[in-house]
């Protein structure tokens, strides 16, 4: 059982891109929940790195320990998920054994983004300043609202009693508000005021 798994280490630039939901069909295919609404990296990868599911999600997982590398024969979108076929996995039982596994890919294997397109993972951690040079905080997360993404920018604010508290700003990630994204400089410049 599960002869397609090869024990390995996780690449230094590994990013979690999805999770195996369950078996799909009877021929060893997997149903995958991607962590992105545009899962190009997951769809094009020919090698995945798997780690066991969180114990609270699937207690008693025993298919493997540590990190394993698997070869992917085919991946395609299906409704709101991705379905994938691993090399040499032709049995539904083997696919079910991987339910809940976390899927990682090296960041270096992602397809190149086009001009003015960015992977969310590259934006997280960037500092955000406005046109006047006022620091608004650091990107902690992004969320999608349908028509566009929103930067979740965290900063520290001093209260009247002198205590520091974390605050969060939501800045639409659209050209009307975002002037520049400098990935090497780890800086996003926006047309946004501190009191918005």
PDB file of N, CA, C and O in Angstrom, residues 57-106:
ATOM      1  N   UNK A  57      -7.748  17.348  12.994  1.00  0.00           N
ATOM      2  CA  UNK A  57      -8.520  17.113  11.779  1.00  0.00           C
ATOM      3  C   UNK A  57      -8.695  15.621  11.522  1.00  0.00           C
ATOM      4  O   UNK A  57      -9.758  15.160  11.139  1.00  0.00           O
ATOM      5  N   UNK A  58      -7.616  14.869  11.734  1.00  0.00           N
ATOM      6  CA  UNK A  58      -7.679  13.428  11.482  1.00  0.00           C
ATOM      7  C   UNK A  58      -6.816  12.677  12.490  1.00  0.00           C
ATOM      8  O   UNK A  58      -5.664  12.345  12.224  1.00  0.00           O
ATOM      9  N   UNK A  59      -7.366  12.398  13.660  1.00  0.00           N
ATOM     10  CA  UNK A  59      -6.596  11.657  14.671  1.00  0.00           C
ATOM     11  C   UNK A  59      -6.305  10.234  14.191  1.00  0.00           C
ATOM     12  O   UNK A  59      -7.079   9.649  13.456  1.00  0.00           O
ATOM     13  N   UNK A  60      -5.149   9.715  14.587  1.00  0.00           N
ATOM     14  CA  UNK A  60      -4.800   8.346  14.239  1.00  0.00           C
ATOM     15  C   UNK A  60      -4.266   8.158  12.831  1.00  0.00           C
ATOM     16  O   UNK A  60      -4.173   7.041  12.339  1.00  0.00           O
ATOM     17  N   UNK A  61      -3.886   9.241  12.143  1.00  0.00           N
ATOM     18  CA  UNK A  61      -3.337   9.133  10.789  1.00  0.00           C
ATOM     19  C   UNK A  61      -2.079   8.265  10.826  1.00  0.00           C
ATOM     20  O   UNK A  61      -1.208   8.458  11.673  1.00  0.00           O
ATOM     21  N   UNK A  62      -1.959   7.310   9.894  1.00  0.00           N
ATOM     22  CA  UNK A  62      -0.814   6.394   9.934  1.00  0.00           C
ATOM     23  C   UNK A  62      -0.226   6.069   8.565  1.00  0.00           C
ATOM     24  O   UNK A  62       0.585   5.160   8.455  1.00  0.00           O
ATOM     25  N   UNK A  63      -0.600   6.791   7.526  1.00  0.00           N
ATOM     26  CA  UNK A  63      -0.124   6.454   6.177  1.00  0.00           C
ATOM     27  C   UNK A  63       1.379   6.670   6.031  1.00  0.00           C
ATOM     28  O   UNK A  63       2.048   5.952   5.290  1.00  0.00           O
ATOM     29  N   UNK A  64       1.932   7.662   6.736  1.00  0.00           N
ATOM     30  CA  UNK A  64       3.374   7.924   6.696  1.00  0.00           C
ATOM     31  C   UNK A  64       3.718   8.848   7.853  1.00  0.00           C
ATOM     32  O   UNK A  64       2.850   9.412   8.502  1.00  0.00           O
ATOM     33  N   UNK A  65       5.016   9.026   8.075  1.00  0.00           N
ATOM     34  CA  UNK A  65       5.497   9.950   9.098  1.00  0.00           C
ATOM     35  C   UNK A  65       6.398  10.978   8.419  1.00  0.00           C
ATOM     36  O   UNK A  65       7.010  10.706   7.397  1.00  0.00           O
ATOM     37  N   UNK A  66       6.451  12.166   8.992  1.00  0.00           N
ATOM     38  CA  UNK A  66       7.331  13.200   8.456  1.00  0.00           C
ATOM     39  C   UNK A  66       6.795  13.797   7.172  1.00  0.00           C
ATOM     40  O   UNK A  66       5.609  14.073   7.030  1.00  0.00           O
ATOM     41  N   UNK A  67       7.708  13.964   6.210  1.00  0.00           N
ATOM     42  CA  UNK A  67       7.381  14.541   4.909  1.00  0.00           C
ATOM     43  C   UNK A  67       7.666  13.510   3.826  1.00  0.00           C
ATOM     44  O   UNK A  67       8.685  12.814   3.884  1.00  0.00           O
ATOM     45  N   UNK A  68       6.769  13.414   2.850  1.00  0.00           N
ATOM     46  CA  UNK A  68       6.986  12.524   1.708  1.00  0.00           C
ATOM     47  C   UNK A  68       6.839  13.317   0.415  1.00  0.00           C
ATOM     48  O   UNK A  68       6.139  14.328   0.363  1.00  0.00           O
ATOM     49  N   UNK A  69       7.537  12.839  -0.599  1.00  0.00           N
ATOM     50  CA  UNK A  69       7.449  13.421  -1.939  1.00  0.00           C
ATOM     51  C   UNK A  69       6.652  12.468  -2.813  1.00  0.00           C
ATOM     52  O   UNK A  69       6.852  11.258  -2.756  1.00  0.00           O
ATOM     53  N   UNK A  70       5.727  13.027  -3.604  1.00  0.00           N
ATOM     54  CA  UNK A  70       4.940  12.209  -4.527  1.00  0.00           C
ATOM     55  C   UNK A  70       4.992  12.837  -5.914  1.00  0.00           C
ATOM     56  O   UNK A  70       5.103  14.059  -6.055  1.00  0.00           O
ATOM     57  N   UNK A  71       4.926  11.992  -6.929  1.00  0.00           N
ATOM     58  CA  UNK A  71       4.870  12.457  -8.314  1.00  0.00           C
ATOM     59  C   UNK A  71       3.413  12.557  -8.743  1.00  0.00           C
ATOM     60  O   UNK A  71       2.603  11.685  -8.426  1.00  0.00           O
ATOM     61  N   UNK A  72       3.104  13.618  -9.466  1.00  0.00           N
ATOM     62  CA  UNK A  72       1.735  13.880  -9.905  1.00  0.00           C
ATOM     63  C   UNK A  72       1.645  13.631 -11.409  1.00  0.00           C
ATOM     64  O   UNK A  72       2.392  14.215 -12.188  1.00  0.00           O
ATOM     65  N   UNK A  73       0.720  12.756 -11.818  1.00  0.00           N
ATOM     66  CA  UNK A  73       0.509  12.493 -13.242  1.00  0.00           C
ATOM     67  C   UNK A  73      -0.368  13.560 -13.887  1.00  0.00           C
ATOM     68  O   UNK A  73      -0.108  13.992 -15.006  1.00  0.00           O
ATOM     69  N   UNK A  74      -1.412  13.979 -13.158  1.00  0.00           N
ATOM     70  CA  UNK A  74      -2.374  14.902 -13.764  1.00  0.00           C
ATOM     71  C   UNK A  74      -3.140  15.640 -12.675  1.00  0.00           C
ATOM     72  O   UNK A  74      -3.450  15.070 -11.636  1.00  0.00           O
ATOM     73  N   UNK A  75      -3.436  16.912 -12.948  1.00  0.00           N
ATOM     74  CA  UNK A  75      -4.297  17.711 -12.069  1.00  0.00           C
ATOM     75  C   UNK A  75      -5.197  18.569 -12.934  1.00  0.00           C
ATOM     76  O   UNK A  75      -4.776  19.045 -13.990  1.00  0.00           O
ATOM     77  N   UNK A  76      -6.435  18.760 -12.484  1.00  0.00           N
ATOM     78  CA  UNK A  76      -7.358  19.622 -13.222  1.00  0.00           C
ATOM     79  C   UNK A  76      -8.379  20.196 -12.246  1.00  0.00           C
ATOM     80  O   UNK A  76      -8.603  19.651 -11.168  1.00  0.00           O
ATOM     81  N   UNK A  77      -8.990  21.306 -12.646  1.00  0.00           N
ATOM     82  CA  UNK A  77     -10.019  21.900 -11.796  1.00  0.00           C
ATOM     83  C   UNK A  77     -11.299  21.096 -11.944  1.00  0.00           C
ATOM     84  O   UNK A  77     -11.594  20.533 -12.995  1.00  0.00           O
ATOM     85  N   UNK A  78     -12.048  21.045 -10.856  1.00  0.00           N
ATOM     86  CA  UNK A  78     -13.334  20.357 -10.848  1.00  0.00           C
ATOM     87  C   UNK A  78     -14.215  21.083  -9.843  1.00  0.00           C
ATOM     88  O   UNK A  78     -13.972  21.003  -8.635  1.00  0.00           O
ATOM     89  N   UNK A  79     -15.184  21.835 -10.342  1.00  0.00           N
ATOM     90  CA  UNK A  79     -16.068  22.632  -9.499  1.00  0.00           C
ATOM     91  C   UNK A  79     -15.228  23.615  -8.693  1.00  0.00           C
ATOM     92  O   UNK A  79     -14.470  24.377  -9.257  1.00  0.00           O
ATOM     93  N   UNK A  80     -15.328  23.595  -7.368  1.00  0.00           N
ATOM     94  CA  UNK A  80     -14.568  24.524  -6.531  1.00  0.00           C
ATOM     95  C   UNK A  80     -13.306  23.887  -5.957  1.00  0.00           C
ATOM     96  O   UNK A  80     -12.725  24.394  -5.007  1.00  0.00           O
ATOM     97  N   UNK A  81     -12.877  22.778  -6.527  1.00  0.00           N
ATOM     98  CA  UNK A  81     -11.691  22.092  -6.022  1.00  0.00           C
ATOM     99  C   UNK A  81     -10.795  21.694  -7.195  1.00  0.00           C
ATOM    100  O   UNK A  81     -11.016  22.081  -8.334  1.00  0.00           O
ATOM    101  N   UNK A  82      -9.770  20.938  -6.870  1.00  0.00           N
ATOM    102  CA  UNK A  82      -8.849  20.380  -7.852  1.00  0.00           C
ATOM    103  C   UNK A  82      -8.879  18.872  -7.664  1.00  0.00           C
ATOM    104  O   UNK A  82      -8.967  18.392  -6.529  1.00  0.00           O
ATOM    105  N   UNK A  83      -8.828  18.134  -8.752  1.00  0.00           N
ATOM    106  CA  UNK A  83      -8.684  16.680  -8.662  1.00  0.00           C
ATOM    107  C   UNK A  83      -7.347  16.307  -9.292  1.00  0.00           C
ATOM    108  O   UNK A  83      -6.942  16.891 -10.292  1.00  0.00           O
ATOM    109  N   UNK A  84      -6.671  15.355  -8.659  1.00  0.00           N
ATOM    110  CA  UNK A  84      -5.310  14.996  -9.078  1.00  0.00           C
ATOM    111  C   UNK A  84      -5.118  13.501  -9.030  1.00  0.00           C
ATOM    112  O   UNK A  84      -5.700  12.802  -8.192  1.00  0.00           O
ATOM    113  N   UNK A  85      -4.249  13.046  -9.916  1.00  0.00           N
ATOM    114  CA  UNK A  85      -3.886  11.627  -9.991  1.00  0.00           C
ATOM    115  C   UNK A  85      -2.398  11.511  -9.727  1.00  0.00           C
ATOM    116  O   UNK A  85      -1.580  12.082 -10.444  1.00  0.00           O
ATOM    117  N   UNK A  86      -2.041  10.800  -8.650  1.00  0.00           N
ATOM    118  CA  UNK A  86      -0.630  10.571  -8.338  1.00  0.00           C
ATOM    119  C   UNK A  86      -0.106   9.402  -9.152  1.00  0.00           C
ATOM    120  O   UNK A  86      -0.851   8.476  -9.481  1.00  0.00           O
ATOM    121  N   UNK A  87       1.173   9.430  -9.468  1.00  0.00           N
ATOM    122  CA  UNK A  87       1.808   8.349 -10.218  1.00  0.00           C
ATOM    123  C   UNK A  87       1.700   7.047  -9.424  1.00  0.00           C
ATOM    124  O   UNK A  87       1.920   7.028  -8.212  1.00  0.00           O
ATOM    125  N   UNK A  88       1.340   5.981 -10.085  1.00  0.00           N
ATOM    126  CA  UNK A  88       1.266   4.626  -9.526  1.00  0.00           C
ATOM    127  C   UNK A  88       0.225   4.455  -8.432  1.00  0.00           C
ATOM    128  O   UNK A  88       0.246   3.457  -7.717  1.00  0.00           O
ATOM    129  N   UNK A  89      -0.675   5.406  -8.267  1.00  0.00           N
ATOM    130  CA  UNK A  89      -1.758   5.232  -7.291  1.00  0.00           C
ATOM    131  C   UNK A  89      -3.041   4.985  -8.070  1.00  0.00           C
ATOM    132  O   UNK A  89      -3.596   5.904  -8.656  1.00  0.00           O
ATOM    133  N   UNK A  90      -3.492   3.744  -8.088  1.00  0.00           N
ATOM    134  CA  UNK A  90      -4.659   3.366  -8.875  1.00  0.00           C
ATOM    135  C   UNK A  90      -5.795   2.823  -8.025  1.00  0.00           C
ATOM    136  O   UNK A  90      -6.733   2.234  -8.553  1.00  0.00           O
ATOM    137  N   UNK A  91      -5.710   3.001  -6.725  1.00  0.00           N
ATOM    138  CA  UNK A  91      -6.668   2.377  -5.818  1.00  0.00           C
ATOM    139  C   UNK A  91      -7.322   3.426  -4.928  1.00  0.00           C
ATOM    140  O   UNK A  91      -6.641   4.274  -4.344  1.00  0.00           O
ATOM    141  N   UNK A  92      -8.623   3.375  -4.817  1.00  0.00           N
ATOM    142  CA  UNK A  92      -9.365   4.320  -3.971  1.00  0.00           C
ATOM    143  C   UNK A  92      -8.925   4.244  -2.512  1.00  0.00           C
ATOM    144  O   UNK A  92      -8.828   5.248  -1.821  1.00  0.00           O
ATOM    145  N   UNK A  93      -8.624   3.039  -2.024  1.00  0.00           N
ATOM    146  CA  UNK A  93      -8.212   2.880  -0.628  1.00  0.00           C
ATOM    147  C   UNK A  93      -6.916   3.639  -0.340  1.00  0.00           C
ATOM    148  O   UNK A  93      -6.773   4.248   0.719  1.00  0.00           O
ATOM    149  N   UNK A  94      -5.972   3.571  -1.282  1.00  0.00           N
ATOM    150  CA  UNK A  94      -4.725   4.326  -1.106  1.00  0.00           C
ATOM    151  C   UNK A  94      -5.008   5.825  -1.084  1.00  0.00           C
ATOM    152  O   UNK A  94      -4.441   6.569  -0.286  1.00  0.00           O
ATOM    153  N   UNK A  95      -5.887   6.279  -1.973  1.00  0.00           N
ATOM    154  CA  UNK A  95      -6.236   7.696  -2.010  1.00  0.00           C
ATOM    155  C   UNK A  95      -6.913   8.118  -0.708  1.00  0.00           C
ATOM    156  O   UNK A  95      -6.615   9.182  -0.156  1.00  0.00           O
ATOM    157  N   UNK A  96      -7.805   7.290  -0.186  1.00  0.00           N
ATOM    158  CA  UNK A  96      -8.480   7.601   1.076  1.00  0.00           C
ATOM    159  C   UNK A  96      -7.503   7.688   2.237  1.00  0.00           C
ATOM    160  O   UNK A  96      -7.701   8.454   3.178  1.00  0.00           O
ATOM    161  N   UNK A  97      -6.428   6.904   2.178  1.00  0.00           N
ATOM    162  CA  UNK A  97      -5.435   6.919   3.255  1.00  0.00           C
ATOM    163  C   UNK A  97      -4.743   8.282   3.374  1.00  0.00           C
ATOM    164  O   UNK A  97      -4.214   8.624   4.431  1.00  0.00           O
ATOM    165  N   UNK A  98      -4.771   9.080   2.299  1.00  0.00           N
ATOM    166  CA  UNK A  98      -4.112  10.390   2.305  1.00  0.00           C
ATOM    167  C   UNK A  98      -5.059  11.528   2.670  1.00  0.00           C
ATOM    168  O   UNK A  98      -4.666  12.701   2.654  1.00  0.00           O
ATOM    169  N   UNK A  99      -6.295  11.206   3.007  1.00  0.00           N
ATOM    170  CA  UNK A  99      -7.273  12.236   3.357  1.00  0.00           C
ATOM    171  C   UNK A  99      -6.735  13.133   4.464  1.00  0.00           C
ATOM    172  O   UNK A  99      -6.246  12.680   5.477  1.00  0.00           O
ATOM    173  N   UNK A 100      -6.815  14.431   4.223  1.00  0.00           N
ATOM    174  CA  UNK A 100      -6.374  15.416   5.210  1.00  0.00           C
ATOM    175  C   UNK A 100      -4.939  15.865   5.073  1.00  0.00           C
ATOM    176  O   UNK A 100      -4.529  16.834   5.716  1.00  0.00           O
ATOM    177  N   UNK A 101      -4.140  15.179   4.258  1.00  0.00           N
ATOM    178  CA  UNK A 101      -2.725  15.556   4.122  1.00  0.00           C
ATOM    179  C   UNK A 101      -2.580  16.977   3.593  1.00  0.00           C
ATOM    180  O   UNK A 101      -3.349  17.429   2.748  1.00  0.00           O
ATOM    181  N   UNK A 102      -1.572  17.657   4.099  1.00  0.00           N
ATOM    182  CA  UNK A 102      -1.259  19.019   3.676  1.00  0.00           C
ATOM    183  C   UNK A 102      -0.273  18.961   2.513  1.00  0.00           C
ATOM    184  O   UNK A 102       0.690  18.203   2.544  1.00  0.00           O
ATOM    185  N   UNK A 103      -0.531  19.767   1.471  1.00  0.00           N
ATOM    186  CA  UNK A 103       0.278  19.764   0.255  1.00  0.00           C
ATOM    187  C   UNK A 103       1.161  21.009   0.240  1.00  0.00           C
ATOM    188  O   UNK A 103       0.678  22.129   0.380  1.00  0.00           O
ATOM    189  N   UNK A 104       2.458  20.794   0.044  1.00  0.00           N
ATOM    190  CA  UNK A 104       3.426  21.877  -0.037  1.00  0.00           C
ATOM    191  C   UNK A 104       4.127  21.852  -1.389  1.00  0.00           C
ATOM    192  O   UNK A 104       4.340  20.783  -1.964  1.00  0.00           O
ATOM    193  N   UNK A 105       4.486  23.034  -1.871  1.00  0.00           N
ATOM    194  CA  UNK A 105       5.291  23.180  -3.082  1.00  0.00           C
ATOM    195  C   UNK A 105       6.409  24.163  -2.793  1.00  0.00           C
ATOM    196  O   UNK A 105       6.222  25.103  -2.016  1.00  0.00           O
ATOM    197  N   UNK A 106       7.574  23.988  -3.451  1.00  0.00           N
ATOM    198  CA  UNK A 106       8.603  25.004  -3.302  1.00  0.00           C
ATOM    199  C   UNK A 106       8.159  26.289  -4.005  1.00  0.00           C
ATOM    200  O   UNK A 106       7.603  26.231  -5.107  1.00  0.00           O
TER     201      UNK A 106
END
